[in-house]
XYZ file of C-alpha atoms in Angstrom:
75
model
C 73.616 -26.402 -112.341
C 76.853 -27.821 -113.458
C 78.904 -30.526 -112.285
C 81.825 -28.864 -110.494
C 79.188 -26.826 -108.851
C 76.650 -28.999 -108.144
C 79.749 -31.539 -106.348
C 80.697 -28.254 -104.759
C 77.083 -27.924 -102.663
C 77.350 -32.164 -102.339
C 80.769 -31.810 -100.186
C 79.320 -29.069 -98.589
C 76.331 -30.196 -97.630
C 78.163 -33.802 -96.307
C 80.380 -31.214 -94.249
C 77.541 -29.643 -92.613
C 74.766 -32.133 -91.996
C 77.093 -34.538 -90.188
C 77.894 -31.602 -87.837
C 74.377 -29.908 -87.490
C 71.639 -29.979 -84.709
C 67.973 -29.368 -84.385
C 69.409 -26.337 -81.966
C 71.691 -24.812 -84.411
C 71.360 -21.201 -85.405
C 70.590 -21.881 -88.983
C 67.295 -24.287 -89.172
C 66.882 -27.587 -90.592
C 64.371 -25.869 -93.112
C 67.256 -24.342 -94.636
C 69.040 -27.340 -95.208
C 66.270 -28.903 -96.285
C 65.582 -26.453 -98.702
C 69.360 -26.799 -100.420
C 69.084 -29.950 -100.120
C 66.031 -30.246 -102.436
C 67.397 -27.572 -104.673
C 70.184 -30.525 -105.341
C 67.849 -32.887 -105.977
C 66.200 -31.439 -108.638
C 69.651 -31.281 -111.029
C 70.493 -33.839 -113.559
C 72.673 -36.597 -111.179
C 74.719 -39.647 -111.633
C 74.143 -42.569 -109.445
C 76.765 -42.297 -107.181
C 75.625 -38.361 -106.208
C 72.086 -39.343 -106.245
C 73.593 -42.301 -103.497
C 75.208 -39.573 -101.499
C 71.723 -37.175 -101.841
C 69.713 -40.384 -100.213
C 72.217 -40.563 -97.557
C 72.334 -36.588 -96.826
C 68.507 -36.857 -97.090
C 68.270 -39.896 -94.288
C 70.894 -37.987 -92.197
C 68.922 -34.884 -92.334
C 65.147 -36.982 -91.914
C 67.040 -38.085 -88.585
C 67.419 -34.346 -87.522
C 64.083 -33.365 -88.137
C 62.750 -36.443 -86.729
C 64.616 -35.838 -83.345
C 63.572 -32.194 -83.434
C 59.874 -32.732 -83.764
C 60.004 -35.450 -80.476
C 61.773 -32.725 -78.613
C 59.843 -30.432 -76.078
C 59.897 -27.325 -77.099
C 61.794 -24.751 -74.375
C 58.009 -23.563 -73.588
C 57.022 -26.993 -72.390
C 60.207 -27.532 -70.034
C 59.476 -27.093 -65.968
């Protein structure tokens, strides 16, 4: 991937995940999943610092959604 793109999904995904919920029409696997496709390109320390924090923020989400009742469980 190369730098200008690889920024590109970095801003993008900082965009999104601070906007995103466990009830959002797009899942968290999907996220997740660009999320790790970042991680595996060549990064410099300060995008590899921004990964961790998109990674915490989205660990959060998926934390939160996994403690949630599911719709089937609500009386």
């Amino acid at each position: 991937m190369n730098h200008h793109q690889l920024e590109k999904d970095i801003e993008h995904l900082e965009h999104v995940i601070t906007r995103i919920s466990a009830a959002d029409r797009i899942p968290l696997s999907y996220w997740r999943s660009r999320l790790k496709s970042i991680l595996g390109a060549a990064l410099v320390p300060s995008q590899a610092s921004r990964l961790k924090r998109l990674n915490d923020a989205l660990s959060a989400l998926e934390a939160r959604e996994n403690l949630a009742p599911s719709a089937g469980n609500v009386r």
